[in-house]
Every structure is written in structure tokens, then in C-alpha cells.
XYZ file of C-alpha atoms in Angstrom:
109
model
C 57.599 90.743 93.784
C 59.860 93.759 93.332
C 63.578 93.269 93.707
C 64.888 95.021 96.789
C 67.603 97.606 96.326
C 71.031 97.217 97.844
C 72.098 99.717 100.488
C 75.648 100.989 99.989
C 77.395 103.231 102.519
C 80.991 104.435 102.509
C 82.085 103.881 106.106
C 85.639 105.229 105.899
C 88.184 106.669 103.481
C 91.748 107.939 103.627
C 95.057 106.466 104.784
C 94.957 102.950 106.265
C 97.201 100.609 108.204
C 98.793 97.943 106.019
C 96.252 95.318 104.966
C 96.959 91.605 105.149
C 94.898 90.132 102.289
C 94.950 86.699 103.979
C 93.206 88.085 107.065
C 89.463 88.438 107.492
C 90.096 91.712 109.322
C 89.959 94.897 107.283
C 92.655 97.500 107.945
C 92.080 100.384 110.330
C 91.832 103.937 109.031
C 94.770 106.019 110.280
C 93.751 109.374 108.786
C 90.420 110.429 107.255
C 91.554 112.495 104.258
C 91.071 113.010 100.546
C 94.625 114.215 99.920
C 97.552 111.833 100.279
C 101.213 111.659 99.383
C 101.664 108.922 96.771
C 104.398 106.948 98.500
C 104.967 103.202 98.755
C 104.564 103.390 102.533
C 101.110 104.994 102.223
C 98.052 102.823 101.610
C 94.920 104.808 100.828
C 91.410 103.960 99.730
C 87.978 103.377 101.209
C 85.654 100.839 102.838
C 82.026 100.430 101.820
C 79.337 98.469 103.618
C 76.864 96.776 101.271
C 73.558 95.414 102.593
C 70.834 93.365 100.886
C 73.025 92.320 97.946
C 74.285 88.788 98.682
C 75.364 87.103 95.450
C 75.597 90.340 93.457
C 78.755 91.172 91.548
C 80.370 94.568 91.997
C 82.889 96.014 89.578
C 85.633 98.420 90.609
C 88.253 100.516 88.872
C 91.071 102.648 90.252
C 92.404 105.141 87.753
C 95.738 106.854 88.282
C 95.374 110.151 86.369
C 98.684 111.881 85.927
C 100.614 109.249 87.909
C 103.622 107.999 86.014
C 105.299 104.617 86.236
C 109.015 103.857 86.358
C 109.339 104.271 82.580
C 107.400 107.557 82.490
C 104.130 106.079 81.197
C 100.746 106.866 82.790
C 99.705 103.944 84.990
C 96.953 101.739 83.614
C 93.676 101.499 85.568
C 93.420 98.689 88.112
C 90.031 97.004 87.814
C 88.201 93.838 88.696
C 85.089 92.418 90.268
C 84.037 90.872 93.561
C 81.076 88.755 94.566
C 79.127 90.107 97.533
C 79.457 87.364 100.131
C 76.660 88.211 102.562
C 73.749 90.559 103.158
C 75.941 92.747 105.385
C 79.296 92.843 103.594
C 82.287 95.173 103.772
C 84.585 95.837 100.840
C 88.006 97.488 101.038
C 89.551 99.042 97.939
C 92.942 100.720 98.175
C 96.161 101.384 96.344
C 99.818 102.156 96.976
C 102.370 103.762 94.744
C 105.856 102.376 94.398
C 107.007 105.220 92.198
C 107.748 108.873 92.978
C 106.199 110.864 95.790
C 103.515 113.132 94.424
C 100.310 114.625 95.787
C 97.057 112.923 94.845
C 93.681 114.571 95.512
C 91.044 111.825 95.810
C 88.252 114.362 95.229
C 89.442 114.725 91.637
C 89.465 110.998 90.830
């Protein structure tokens, strides 16, 4: 029997309300956009809905090209993996910057 393919759909992207990682509720999108000000008060990212993939492992990586840390070094990528918990699962991936305000264009990442 052929293995069925997962269905992955990006359901939202942009600036979000602050996310409480202890809550089962995902944050609400405040502004659909691909350009954001990199500021500690701004949380931006995306939500994907993944179907037919329970038990699969997804890997993610957020790169910060051209974004400098407090000591002037380019920020290291933030990566990890998550186990898909059900056959209709939503995943939220976002970042904040606690450094200087600068413009980030998500289309270029």
C-alpha cells in the first residue's frame, strides 16, 4: 500500500499577538505582512496546518540574515524539530528581536 502524502497549508503569516507557550491556543494574527520592524515588542512568523502526518517529525530553522546581536555578531539560526501530534495539526513558528530596530523582509528569508 502506498504511503499517503501529508497536506501542508500555510494558514497565516505576519505579526501576531503575544503567544503563551503554555496555552493550547495559538496566537491571533494582527497584521498579514511580509515586512516587519524587528523590535522586541513585535512577534512575527507563520502558522501551518498539517494533515495526514500524525507521528511524523518536522524540522524547522529560522535564519536571521544580516541581523546583528548585542555584540555585533550575526545571530545564529534557531532550529529544532517537532513531532506532529495529530492528523489535523497546527504549528506556529515565530521570532522576536531584542536587539535594534531594523526592517526585515520575510520574502527574502
